[in-house]
Amino acid sequence: MPKPLLCLAGLFIAISLYSCQSDQSANTNTATTDSANTNFHPAWSYQSTIYEVNVRQYTPEGTFAAFEKSLPRLKEMGVDILWFMPINPIGLEGRKSKPTDLGSYYSVKDYYAVNPEFGSMQDWKELVKKAQDMGFKVILDWVPNHTAPDNPWIKMHPDFYKKDSTGKPLIPFDWSDTRQLNYDNHEMRDSMVAAMKFWVDQSNIDGFRCDVAWNVPDDFWKDAIAQLRKIKPLFMLAEGEKPGLNASGFDATYAWSVMNIAYGIFPGKTIVRQLDSVINYNDSVYPKNAFRMYFTTNHDENSWNGTEFERFGDAYKTFDIWAFTMGKSIPLIYSGQEEPNKKRLPFFVKDSIKWGKYELAPFYKKLIALRGSTTALSTDASFARIKTSKDDLIYAYVRTKGQDKVIVILNFSPKQQEFTITDPAIKGNAKEAFSGSAQQNDTGKIFNLQPWGWLVYDYNAK
């Protein structure tokens, strides 16, 4: 779901961006909670890449069966995890668009059913099995914060919902097509966990992406995730940025605070030093083993804030490389980025992605392959900034794990930059990941990068 408008109003205000996140204000958890966060990540997740599937807009048919035809292409590109936006039936009552439109994925009418727009439950099960047989992991978008106004729970269990001043089910924020669930009600909590278990039991999914997870109590997540993981080792992604979400069992949370600084660099509204400030702060409050999801776009960003081309302009590849190689990052590719899709996809109506060129597929394939080929880009590999002679414009860092080392050097400016690196981490023989050229690097070497240019050095590449 889109973040509340109050939070977006402060999008480019330096460090206040971090405190603006609506899920941050209630947090009291710090890195001291790390013991609750240790050793639960699935082994396959550390070097994975997530691909978000917008079924409605993916094909003209907008069905599971039609999407299934893209699995071989996505496998060839190297995608590991398929995140499917919600597949439940969508409520009719309160739709923000015309009743004849398709409505928001995130207005759930029935937690136990499949949206007939996409196909049947059997179609879903067959898609999951085929994807898993090909080596994909499948995670399902789950909406625990609210339901559609015409969800059966409204009449069957009115006490499952918070009430407004008139005694009616509360509308959260400006989401008029939803009603707020009441987590003070323990029967509702049990019902929510039972519904989540249903999808693991019935279709053998590998995890959940949990919508508006920041507005659901941490103690619910701690209990729910523990119960779900008794079925199988699940990967859990929270739409939220509270450290308490990681401490409660989520593998990954959104890196909004960092991304919001990044979004401002291209138009000149934020500066490179602010990235260091926010990342250093995050490192001080998040559990040590927390994964953070980095992205240049997703369904919310594309629909509400603009495409990656609107937001990053000529620097879109630069920031993709950054998202794929940052410390603690588990990167995301959104449906259509590999085409590339250059239009905003409407949230409530049908407007299919126009496929045919796949011009950026080789670029993403190279990034995914690099991430998978070296443990230096594993989510738990170390991260350290490297000092350059132009640290206000050049963002350079080293990732290491064991004997593996990758150094990334990014020109975060619209002008050509010449600079030197004195950090001894630069020393050694390496292969530049995109050009394939072998380099002997040493301190004092002069580097020259084109506007928004990059160098990615793999020190263990053969």
CSV table of C-alpha atoms in Angstrom, one decimal:
chain,number,residue,atom,x,y,z
A,1,MET,CA,0.0,0.0,0.0
A,2,PRO,CA,1.2,3.6,-0.5
A,3,LYS,CA,2.7,5.2,2.6
A,4,PRO,CA,0.6,7.9,4.3
A,5,LEU,CA,0.8,11.3,2.5
A,6,LEU,CA,2.1,12.9,5.7
A,7,CYS,CA,5.2,10.9,5.4
A,8,LEU,CA,5.7,11.6,1.7
A,9,ALA,CA,5.6,15.4,2.3
A,10,GLY,CA,9.0,15.3,3.8
A,11,LEU,CA,10.5,13.1,1.1
A,12,PHE,CA,13.7,15.1,0.4
A,13,ILE,CA,14.4,16.8,3.8
A,14,ALA,CA,17.8,15.4,4.6
A,15,ILE,CA,18.0,13.4,7.8
A,16,SER,CA,14.4,14.2,8.7
A,17,LEU,CA,13.5,11.7,6.0
A,18,TYR,CA,14.4,9.0,8.4
A,19,SER,CA,12.2,10.2,11.2
A,20,CYS,CA,9.4,10.9,8.7
A,21,GLN,CA,8.8,7.2,8.1
A,22,SER,CA,5.4,6.6,9.7
A,23,ASP,CA,6.5,3.2,11.0
A,24,GLN,CA,9.5,4.6,12.8
A,25,SER,CA,7.9,6.7,15.5
A,26,ALA,CA,6.6,3.8,17.6
A,27,ASN,CA,9.9,1.9,17.5
A,28,THR,CA,11.7,1.2,20.8
A,29,ASN,CA,13.8,-1.7,19.5
A,30,THR,CA,17.5,-1.3,18.9
A,31,ALA,CA,20.4,-3.5,17.9
A,32,THR,CA,20.4,-5.0,21.5
A,33,THR,CA,17.5,-7.2,20.2
A,34,ASP,CA,19.9,-8.9,17.8
A,35,SER,CA,19.6,-12.3,19.6
A,36,ALA,CA,16.0,-12.6,18.4
A,37,ASN,CA,17.1,-12.1,14.8
A,38,THR,CA,20.0,-14.6,14.5
A,39,ASN,CA,20.1,-17.6,12.3
A,40,PHE,CA,16.6,-17.7,10.9
A,41,HIS,CA,17.3,-16.6,7.3
A,42,PRO,CA,16.8,-19.4,4.8
A,43,ALA,CA,20.2,-20.5,3.4
A,44,TRP,CA,19.0,-19.7,-0.2
A,45,SER,CA,18.2,-16.1,0.6
A,46,TYR,CA,21.6,-14.5,1.3
A,47,GLN,CA,22.5,-14.0,-2.4
A,48,SER,CA,19.0,-13.9,-3.8
A,49,THR,CA,17.2,-11.3,-6.0
A,50,ILE,CA,13.5,-10.6,-5.6
A,51,TYR,CA,11.3,-10.1,-8.6
A,52,GLU,CA,7.9,-8.5,-8.0
A,53,VAL,CA,5.1,-9.8,-10.2
A,54,ASN,CA,2.1,-7.6,-11.0
A,55,VAL,CA,-0.1,-10.3,-12.4
A,56,ARG,CA,-2.9,-7.9,-13.6
A,57,GLN,CA,-0.5,-5.8,-15.7
A,58,TYR,CA,2.0,-8.5,-16.7
A,59,THR,CA,0.1,-9.8,-19.8
A,60,PRO,CA,-3.0,-8.8,-21.8
A,61,GLU,CA,-4.8,-11.8,-20.2
A,62,GLY,CA,-3.6,-10.8,-16.7
A,63,THR,CA,-3.8,-14.4,-15.5
A,64,PHE,CA,-1.6,-16.9,-13.7
A,65,ALA,CA,-1.5,-19.1,-16.8
A,66,ALA,CA,-0.4,-16.2,-19.0
A,67,PHE,CA,2.4,-15.2,-16.6
A,68,GLU,CA,3.6,-18.8,-16.4
A,69,LYS,CA,4.9,-18.5,-19.9
A,70,SER,CA,7.5,-15.9,-18.6
A,71,LEU,CA,9.1,-18.3,-16.1
A,72,PRO,CA,11.8,-19.6,-18.5
A,73,ARG,CA,12.7,-16.1,-19.4
A,74,LEU,CA,13.0,-15.0,-15.8
A,75,LYS,CA,14.9,-18.2,-15.0
A,76,GLU,CA,17.4,-17.3,-17.8
A,77,MET,CA,17.7,-13.8,-16.3
A,78,GLY,CA,18.7,-15.4,-13.0
A,79,VAL,CA,15.7,-14.4,-10.8
A,80,ASP,CA,15.6,-16.3,-7.5
A,81,ILE,CA,12.5,-15.2,-5.6
A,82,LEU,CA,9.1,-14.4,-7.2
A,83,TRP,CA,7.0,-12.0,-5.1
A,84,PHE,CA,3.4,-12.0,-6.2
A,85,MET,CA,1.2,-9.0,-5.4
A,86,PRO,CA,-2.0,-10.1,-3.5
A,87,ILE,CA,-4.0,-12.8,-5.3
A,88,ASN,CA,-7.1,-12.6,-3.1
A,89,PRO,CA,-10.5,-11.4,-4.3
A,90,ILE,CA,-10.9,-7.6,-4.3
A,91,GLY,CA,-13.7,-5.9,-2.4
A,92,LEU,CA,-16.4,-4.0,-4.3
A,93,GLU,CA,-17.5,-1.6,-1.6
A,94,GLY,CA,-15.7,1.7,-1.3
A,95,ARG,CA,-13.6,1.4,-4.4
A,96,LYS,CA,-11.8,4.6,-5.1
A,97,SER,CA,-12.2,4.2,-8.8
A,98,LYS,CA,-15.4,3.3,-10.6
A,99,PRO,CA,-17.2,0.2,-9.4
A,100,THR,CA,-16.6,-1.3,-12.8
A,101,ASP,CA,-12.9,-0.9,-12.4
A,102,LEU,CA,-10.7,-3.7,-11.0
A,103,GLY,CA,-9.9,-2.1,-7.6
A,104,SER,CA,-6.9,-2.3,-5.4
A,105,TYR,CA,-5.0,-5.6,-4.8
A,106,TYR,CA,-4.8,-4.5,-1.2
A,107,SER,CA,-8.5,-4.4,-0.5
A,108,VAL,CA,-9.0,-8.1,0.4
A,109,LYS,CA,-12.5,-9.5,0.3
A,110,ASP,CA,-11.7,-13.1,1.2
A,111,TYR,CA,-8.4,-14.3,2.8
A,112,TYR,CA,-9.1,-17.9,1.7
A,113,ALA,CA,-9.8,-17.4,-2.0
A,114,VAL,CA,-8.2,-16.5,-5.3
A,115,ASN,CA,-9.2,-13.5,-7.3
A,116,PRO,CA,-11.1,-14.9,-10.3
A,117,GLU,CA,-9.5,-12.2,-12.4
A,118,PHE,CA,-6.3,-14.2,-12.2
A,119,GLY,CA,-7.6,-17.8,-12.4
A,120,SER,CA,-8.5,-20.5,-10.0
A,121,MET,CA,-6.9,-21.9,-6.8
A,122,GLN,CA,-5.8,-24.9,-8.9
A,123,ASP,CA,-4.2,-22.5,-11.4
A,124,TRP,CA,-2.3,-20.9,-8.6
A,125,LYS,CA,-1.1,-24.2,-7.1
A,126,GLU,CA,0.1,-25.3,-10.6
A,127,LEU,CA,2.0,-22.0,-11.1
A,128,VAL,CA,3.7,-22.3,-7.7
A,129,LYS,CA,4.7,-25.9,-8.3
A,130,LYS,CA,6.0,-25.2,-11.8
A,131,ALA,CA,8.0,-22.2,-10.5
A,132,GLN,CA,9.5,-24.2,-7.6
A,133,ASP,CA,10.3,-27.1,-9.9
A,134,MET,CA,12.4,-24.7,-12.0
A,135,GLY,CA,14.2,-23.5,-8.9
A,136,PHE,CA,12.3,-20.3,-8.0
A,137,LYS,CA,11.1,-19.5,-4.5
A,138,VAL,CA,7.6,-18.0,-4.3
A,139,ILE,CA,6.4,-15.5,-1.7
A,140,LEU,CA,2.9,-14.2,-1.5
A,141,ASP,CA,1.9,-10.6,-0.7
A,142,TRP,CA,-0.3,-10.6,2.4
A,143,VAL,CA,-2.5,-7.8,3.7
A,144,PRO,CA,-2.8,-8.1,7.5
A,145,ASN,CA,-3.5,-4.5,8.5
A,146,HIS,CA,-7.0,-4.1,7.0
A,147,THR,CA,-9.6,-5.8,4.8
A,148,ALA,CA,-12.1,-4.7,2.3
A,149,PRO,CA,-15.4,-3.2,3.7
A,150,ASP,CA,-17.3,-6.2,2.3
A,151,ASN,CA,-15.0,-8.8,3.8
A,152,PRO,CA,-17.3,-11.4,5.6
A,153,TRP,CA,-15.4,-10.6,8.9
A,154,ILE,CA,-17.1,-7.2,9.0
A,155,LYS,CA,-20.5,-8.9,9.7
A,156,MET,CA,-19.4,-12.2,11.2
A,157,HIS,CA,-16.8,-10.6,13.6
A,158,PRO,CA,-17.4,-6.9,14.0
A,159,ASP,CA,-15.1,-6.9,17.0
A,160,PHE,CA,-12.2,-7.8,14.7
A,161,TYR,CA,-12.2,-4.1,13.6
A,162,LYS,CA,-11.2,-0.8,15.2
A,163,LYS,CA,-14.1,1.6,15.4
A,164,ASP,CA,-14.3,5.3,14.5
A,165,SER,CA,-16.1,8.0,16.6
A,166,THR,CA,-19.5,6.9,15.3
A,167,GLY,CA,-18.9,3.2,16.1
A,168,LYS,CA,-18.3,2.2,12.5
A,169,PRO,CA,-15.3,0.1,11.3
A,170,LEU,CA,-12.4,2.6,11.0
A,171,ILE,CA,-11.0,3.7,7.7
A,172,PRO,CA,-7.2,3.8,7.9
A,173,PHE,CA,-5.5,6.9,6.6
A,174,ASP,CA,-7.2,7.9,3.3
A,175,TRP,CA,-7.7,4.2,2.2
A,176,SER,CA,-11.5,4.4,1.8
A,177,ASP,CA,-11.6,0.9,0.2
A,178,THR,CA,-10.4,-0.7,3.5
A,179,ARG,CA,-11.2,-1.1,7.2
A,180,GLN,CA,-8.7,-1.3,10.0
A,181,LEU,CA,-8.3,-4.6,11.9
A,182,ASN,CA,-8.1,-4.6,15.7
A,183,TYR,CA,-5.0,-6.4,17.0
A,184,ASP,CA,-6.2,-6.0,20.6
A,185,ASN,CA,-8.6,-8.9,19.7
A,186,HIS,CA,-6.8,-12.2,20.2
A,187,GLU,CA,-9.4,-14.2,18.3
A,188,MET,CA,-8.7,-12.0,15.3
A,189,ARG,CA,-5.0,-12.6,15.7
A,190,ASP,CA,-5.6,-16.3,15.7
A,191,SER,CA,-7.8,-16.0,12.6
A,192,MET,CA,-5.1,-14.1,10.8
A,193,VAL,CA,-2.4,-16.7,11.5
A,194,ALA,CA,-4.8,-19.5,10.5
A,195,ALA,CA,-5.4,-17.8,7.1
A,196,MET,CA,-1.6,-17.4,6.5
A,197,LYS,CA,-1.1,-21.1,7.4
A,198,PHE,CA,-3.7,-22.0,4.9
A,199,TRP,CA,-1.6,-20.7,2.0
A,200,VAL,CA,1.5,-22.4,3.1
A,201,ASP,CA,-0.3,-25.7,3.6
A,202,GLN,CA,-2.4,-25.5,0.5
A,203,SER,CA,0.1,-24.1,-2.0
A,204,ASN,CA,3.5,-24.7,-0.4
A,205,ILE,CA,4.6,-21.1,-0.8
A,206,ASP,CA,8.1,-20.1,0.5
A,207,GLY,CA,7.2,-17.0,2.4
A,208,PHE,CA,5.2,-13.7,2.6
A,209,ARG,CA,5.7,-10.1,1.8
A,210,CYS,CA,3.5,-8.4,4.5
A,211,ASP,CA,1.8,-5.2,3.5
A,212,VAL,CA,1.8,-2.3,6.0
A,213,ALA,CA,3.6,-4.6,8.5
A,214,TRP,CA,4.7,-1.5,10.4
A,215,ASN,CA,1.2,-0.8,11.6
A,216,VAL,CA,0.7,-4.3,13.0
A,217,PRO,CA,2.1,-5.0,16.5
A,218,ASP,CA,5.5,-6.5,16.8
A,219,ASP,CA,4.4,-9.1,19.3
A,220,PHE,CA,1.9,-10.4,16.8
A,221,TRP,CA,4.6,-10.9,14.2
A,222,LYS,CA,6.9,-12.6,16.7
A,223,ASP,CA,4.2,-15.2,17.5
A,224,ALA,CA,2.9,-15.5,13.9
A,225,ILE,CA,6.2,-16.0,12.3
A,226,ALA,CA,7.3,-18.6,14.9
A,227,GLN,CA,4.1,-20.5,14.2
A,228,LEU,CA,4.5,-20.3,10.4
A,229,ARG,CA,8.1,-21.4,10.5
A,230,LYS,CA,7.0,-24.6,12.2
A,231,ILE,CA,5.5,-25.6,8.9
A,232,LYS,CA,8.7,-24.8,6.8
A,233,PRO,CA,11.5,-22.3,6.7
A,234,LEU,CA,9.8,-19.3,5.3
A,235,PHE,CA,11.3,-16.0,4.0
A,236,MET,CA,9.5,-13.0,5.5
A,237,LEU,CA,9.6,-9.5,3.9
A,238,ALA,CA,8.0,-6.6,5.8
A,239,GLU,CA,6.7,-3.5,4.2
A,240,GLY,CA,8.1,-1.4,7.1
A,241,GLU,CA,11.2,0.0,8.5
A,242,LYS,CA,11.0,-0.6,12.3
A,243,PRO,CA,14.0,-2.5,13.6
A,244,GLY,CA,11.5,-4.3,15.7
A,245,LEU,CA,10.2,-6.0,12.6
A,246,ASN,CA,13.5,-7.6,12.0
A,247,ALA,CA,13.8,-8.5,15.7
A,248,SER,CA,10.4,-10.1,15.6
A,249,GLY,CA,11.4,-12.5,12.9
A,250,PHE,CA,11.2,-10.8,9.5
A,251,ASP,CA,14.2,-11.5,7.3
A,252,ALA,CA,14.0,-8.2,5.4
A,253,THR,CA,12.6,-4.7,5.8
A,254,TYR,CA,12.3,-1.8,3.4
A,255,ALA,CA,15.3,0.6,3.2
A,256,TRP,CA,13.0,3.6,2.7
A,257,SER,CA,15.2,6.0,4.7
A,258,VAL,CA,18.2,5.2,2.5
A,259,MET,CA,16.2,5.1,-0.7
A,260,ASN,CA,14.6,8.5,0.0
A,261,ILE,CA,18.0,10.1,0.1
A,262,ALA,CA,19.0,8.3,-3.1
A,263,TYR,CA,15.8,9.6,-4.9
A,264,GLY,CA,17.0,13.1,-4.2
A,265,ILE,CA,20.5,12.8,-5.5
A,266,PHE,CA,19.7,12.9,-9.2
A,267,PRO,CA,17.6,16.1,-9.0
A,268,GLY,CA,20.1,17.6,-6.6
A,269,LYS,CA,17.7,17.7,-3.6
A,270,THR,CA,20.0,15.6,-1.4
A,271,ILE,CA,23.7,15.0,-1.2
A,272,VAL,CA,26.0,12.0,-0.9
A,273,ARG,CA,27.0,12.7,2.7
A,274,GLN,CA,23.4,12.2,3.8
A,275,LEU,CA,23.6,8.6,2.6
A,276,ASP,CA,26.4,8.0,5.1
A,277,SER,CA,24.5,9.6,7.9
A,278,VAL,CA,21.4,7.5,7.4
A,279,ILE,CA,23.2,4.2,6.8
A,280,ASN,CA,25.4,4.8,9.9
A,281,TYR,CA,22.3,5.5,12.0
A,282,ASN,CA,20.5,2.4,10.6
A,283,ASP,CA,23.6,0.3,11.5
A,284,SER,CA,23.3,1.5,15.1
A,285,VAL,CA,19.7,0.6,15.6
A,286,TYR,CA,19.0,-2.5,13.4
A,287,PRO,CA,19.7,-6.0,14.4
A,288,LYS,CA,23.1,-7.0,13.0
A,289,ASN,CA,21.7,-9.7,10.8
A,290,ALA,CA,18.8,-7.7,9.4
A,291,PHE,CA,18.3,-7.8,5.6
A,292,ARG,CA,17.2,-4.5,3.9
A,293,MET,CA,15.4,-4.5,0.6
A,294,TYR,CA,16.8,-1.9,-1.9
A,295,PHE,CA,15.0,-0.9,-5.1
A,296,THR,CA,14.8,1.8,-7.7
A,297,THR,CA,11.1,1.1,-8.2
A,298,ASN,CA,8.2,-1.1,-7.1
A,299,HIS,CA,4.4,-1.1,-7.5
A,300,ASP,CA,3.9,1.9,-5.1
A,301,GLU,CA,6.8,4.0,-6.5
A,302,ASN,CA,5.9,3.3,-10.1
A,303,SER,CA,2.2,4.1,-9.7
A,304,TRP,CA,2.3,7.0,-7.2
A,305,ASN,CA,5.7,8.6,-7.5
A,306,GLY,CA,6.9,8.0,-11.0
A,307,THR,CA,9.0,5.4,-13.0
A,308,GLU,CA,12.6,4.9,-12.3
A,309,PHE,CA,13.3,6.9,-15.4
A,310,GLU,CA,11.4,9.9,-14.1
A,311,ARG,CA,13.1,9.7,-10.7
A,312,PHE,CA,16.7,8.7,-11.7
A,313,GLY,CA,16.9,10.0,-15.3
A,314,ASP,CA,20.2,9.1,-16.9
A,315,ALA,CA,21.4,7.6,-13.6
A,316,TYR,CA,18.9,4.7,-13.5
A,317,LYS,CA,21.6,2.1,-14.1
A,318,THR,CA,23.9,3.7,-11.6
A,319,PHE,CA,21.4,3.4,-8.9
A,320,ASP,CA,20.4,-0.1,-9.9
A,321,ILE,CA,24.0,-1.2,-9.4
A,322,TRP,CA,24.0,0.6,-6.1
A,323,ALA,CA,20.8,-1.2,-4.9
A,324,PHE,CA,22.3,-4.6,-6.0
A,325,THR,CA,25.6,-4.1,-4.2
A,326,MET,CA,24.9,-2.2,-1.0
A,327,GLY,CA,25.6,-3.6,2.4
A,328,LYS,CA,22.8,-5.8,3.8
A,329,SER,CA,20.9,-5.4,0.5
A,330,ILE,CA,18.5,-7.9,-0.9
A,331,PRO,CA,17.6,-6.2,-4.2
A,332,LEU,CA,14.3,-5.9,-6.0
A,333,ILE,CA,13.3,-5.9,-9.7
A,334,TYR,CA,9.8,-4.8,-10.5
A,335,SER,CA,7.7,-6.2,-13.4
A,336,GLY,CA,8.8,-4.5,-16.6
A,337,GLN,CA,12.1,-3.1,-15.5
A,338,GLU,CA,13.9,-5.4,-17.9
A,339,GLU,CA,11.8,-4.3,-20.9
A,340,PRO,CA,12.1,-1.4,-19.9
A,341,ASN,CA,8.6,-0.2,-19.0
A,342,LYS,CA,8.6,3.6,-19.1
A,343,LYS,CA,5.1,4.2,-18.1
A,344,ARG,CA,3.3,4.4,-14.7
A,345,LEU,CA,1.1,1.4,-14.3
A,346,PRO,CA,-2.3,2.4,-12.9
A,347,PHE,CA,-3.2,0.9,-9.5
A,348,PHE,CA,-6.9,0.3,-10.0
A,349,VAL,CA,-7.4,-0.5,-13.7
A,350,LYS,CA,-6.0,-2.7,-16.4
A,351,ASP,CA,-3.1,-1.3,-18.4
A,352,SER,CA,-0.7,-4.1,-19.6
A,353,ILE,CA,3.0,-3.8,-19.8
A,354,LYS,CA,4.1,-3.7,-23.5
A,355,TRP,CA,6.7,-6.4,-23.9
A,356,GLY,CA,9.0,-7.2,-26.8
A,357,LYS,CA,12.5,-5.8,-26.6
A,358,TYR,CA,13.7,-6.8,-23.1
A,359,GLU,CA,16.6,-4.3,-23.6
A,360,LEU,CA,17.7,-4.3,-20.0
A,361,ALA,CA,17.4,-8.0,-19.4
A,362,PRO,CA,21.2,-8.5,-20.1
A,363,PHE,CA,22.0,-5.7,-17.7
A,364,TYR,CA,20.0,-7.3,-14.9
A,365,LYS,CA,21.2,-10.8,-15.8
A,366,LYS,CA,24.8,-9.5,-15.3
A,367,LEU,CA,23.9,-7.9,-11.9
A,368,ILE,CA,22.1,-11.0,-10.7
A,369,ALA,CA,25.0,-13.3,-11.8
A,370,LEU,CA,27.5,-11.1,-10.1
A,371,ARG,CA,25.5,-11.1,-6.9
A,372,GLY,CA,25.3,-14.9,-7.1
A,373,SER,CA,28.9,-15.6,-8.0
A,374,THR,CA,30.7,-14.0,-5.0
A,375,THR,CA,30.0,-14.1,-1.3
A,376,ALA,CA,31.3,-10.5,-1.2
A,377,LEU,CA,27.8,-9.5,-2.3
A,378,SER,CA,26.0,-11.8,0.1
A,379,THR,CA,23.6,-9.9,2.4
A,380,ASP,CA,25.7,-10.7,5.4
A,381,ALA,CA,29.0,-9.6,3.8
A,382,SER,CA,30.8,-6.6,5.4
A,383,PHE,CA,30.4,-3.1,4.0
A,384,ALA,CA,32.8,-0.2,4.3
A,385,ARG,CA,33.0,3.2,2.6
A,386,ILE,CA,36.3,3.9,0.7
A,387,LYS,CA,37.8,7.4,0.9
A,388,THR,CA,38.3,9.1,-2.4
A,389,SER,CA,39.6,12.6,-3.3
A,390,LYS,CA,36.0,13.6,-4.2
A,391,ASP,CA,33.8,12.0,-1.5
A,392,ASP,CA,31.1,14.6,-2.0
A,393,LEU,CA,30.5,13.3,-5.6
A,394,ILE,CA,31.9,9.7,-5.7
A,395,TYR,CA,30.3,7.0,-3.7
A,396,ALA,CA,32.8,4.1,-3.3
A,397,TYR,CA,32.7,1.1,-1.0
A,398,VAL,CA,34.1,-2.3,-0.4
A,399,ARG,CA,32.2,-5.5,0.3
A,400,THR,CA,34.1,-8.5,1.7
A,401,LYS,CA,33.3,-12.0,3.0
A,402,GLY,CA,36.1,-14.5,3.6
A,403,GLN,CA,38.5,-14.2,0.7
A,404,ASP,CA,36.0,-12.6,-1.6
A,405,LYS,CA,36.1,-8.9,-2.3
A,406,VAL,CA,34.1,-6.5,-4.5
A,407,ILE,CA,34.7,-2.7,-4.8
A,408,VAL,CA,32.0,-0.5,-6.2
A,409,ILE,CA,32.8,3.1,-7.4
A,410,LEU,CA,29.9,5.2,-8.5
A,411,ASN,CA,29.8,8.8,-9.9
A,412,PHE,CA,26.8,10.3,-8.2
A,413,SER,CA,27.0,13.5,-10.3
A,414,PRO,CA,26.0,14.7,-13.8
A,415,LYS,CA,29.6,15.7,-14.7
A,416,GLN,CA,32.7,13.7,-15.6
A,417,GLN,CA,34.9,13.2,-12.5
A,418,GLU,CA,38.6,12.5,-12.1
A,419,PHE,CA,39.8,11.4,-8.7
A,420,THR,CA,42.1,9.2,-6.7
A,421,ILE,CA,41.6,6.5,-4.1
A,422,THR,CA,44.1,6.2,-1.2
A,423,ASP,CA,42.4,3.5,0.7
A,424,PRO,CA,44.6,0.3,0.7
A,425,ALA,CA,41.5,-1.8,0.1
A,426,ILE,CA,41.8,-0.8,-3.6
A,427,LYS,CA,45.1,-2.7,-4.0
A,428,GLY,CA,45.1,-5.9,-6.0
A,429,ASN,CA,44.2,-7.5,-9.3
A,430,ALA,CA,40.6,-7.4,-10.3
A,431,LYS,CA,38.2,-7.8,-13.2
A,432,GLU,CA,35.7,-5.0,-13.9
A,433,ALA,CA,32.3,-6.7,-13.9
A,434,PHE,CA,30.7,-4.9,-16.8
A,435,SER,CA,33.6,-4.4,-19.3
A,436,GLY,CA,35.3,-7.7,-18.3
A,437,SER,CA,38.7,-5.9,-18.4
A,438,ALA,CA,41.4,-7.0,-16.0
A,439,GLN,CA,42.9,-4.2,-13.8
A,440,GLN,CA,45.8,-3.8,-11.5
A,441,ASN,CA,44.6,-1.3,-8.8
A,442,ASP,CA,46.8,0.5,-6.4
A,443,THR,CA,46.6,3.5,-4.1
A,444,GLY,CA,47.1,6.8,-5.8
A,445,LYS,CA,45.7,5.5,-9.1
A,446,ILE,CA,43.8,8.1,-11.0
A,447,PHE,CA,40.2,7.1,-11.9
A,448,ASN,CA,38.0,8.8,-14.5
A,449,LEU,CA,34.3,8.3,-14.6
A,450,GLN,CA,31.7,9.6,-17.0
A,451,PRO,CA,28.6,11.4,-15.7
A,452,TRP,CA,26.7,8.9,-13.5
A,453,GLY,CA,29.4,6.3,-14.4
A,454,TRP,CA,30.5,3.3,-12.5
A,455,LEU,CA,33.2,0.7,-11.9
A,456,VAL,CA,32.6,-2.6,-10.2
A,457,TYR,CA,35.7,-4.6,-9.4
A,458,ASP,CA,35.6,-8.3,-8.6
A,459,TYR,CA,38.9,-9.2,-7.0
A,460,ASN,CA,38.2,-13.0,-7.1
A,461,ALA,CA,36.9,-13.3,-10.7
A,462,LYS,CA,38.6,-15.8,-12.9
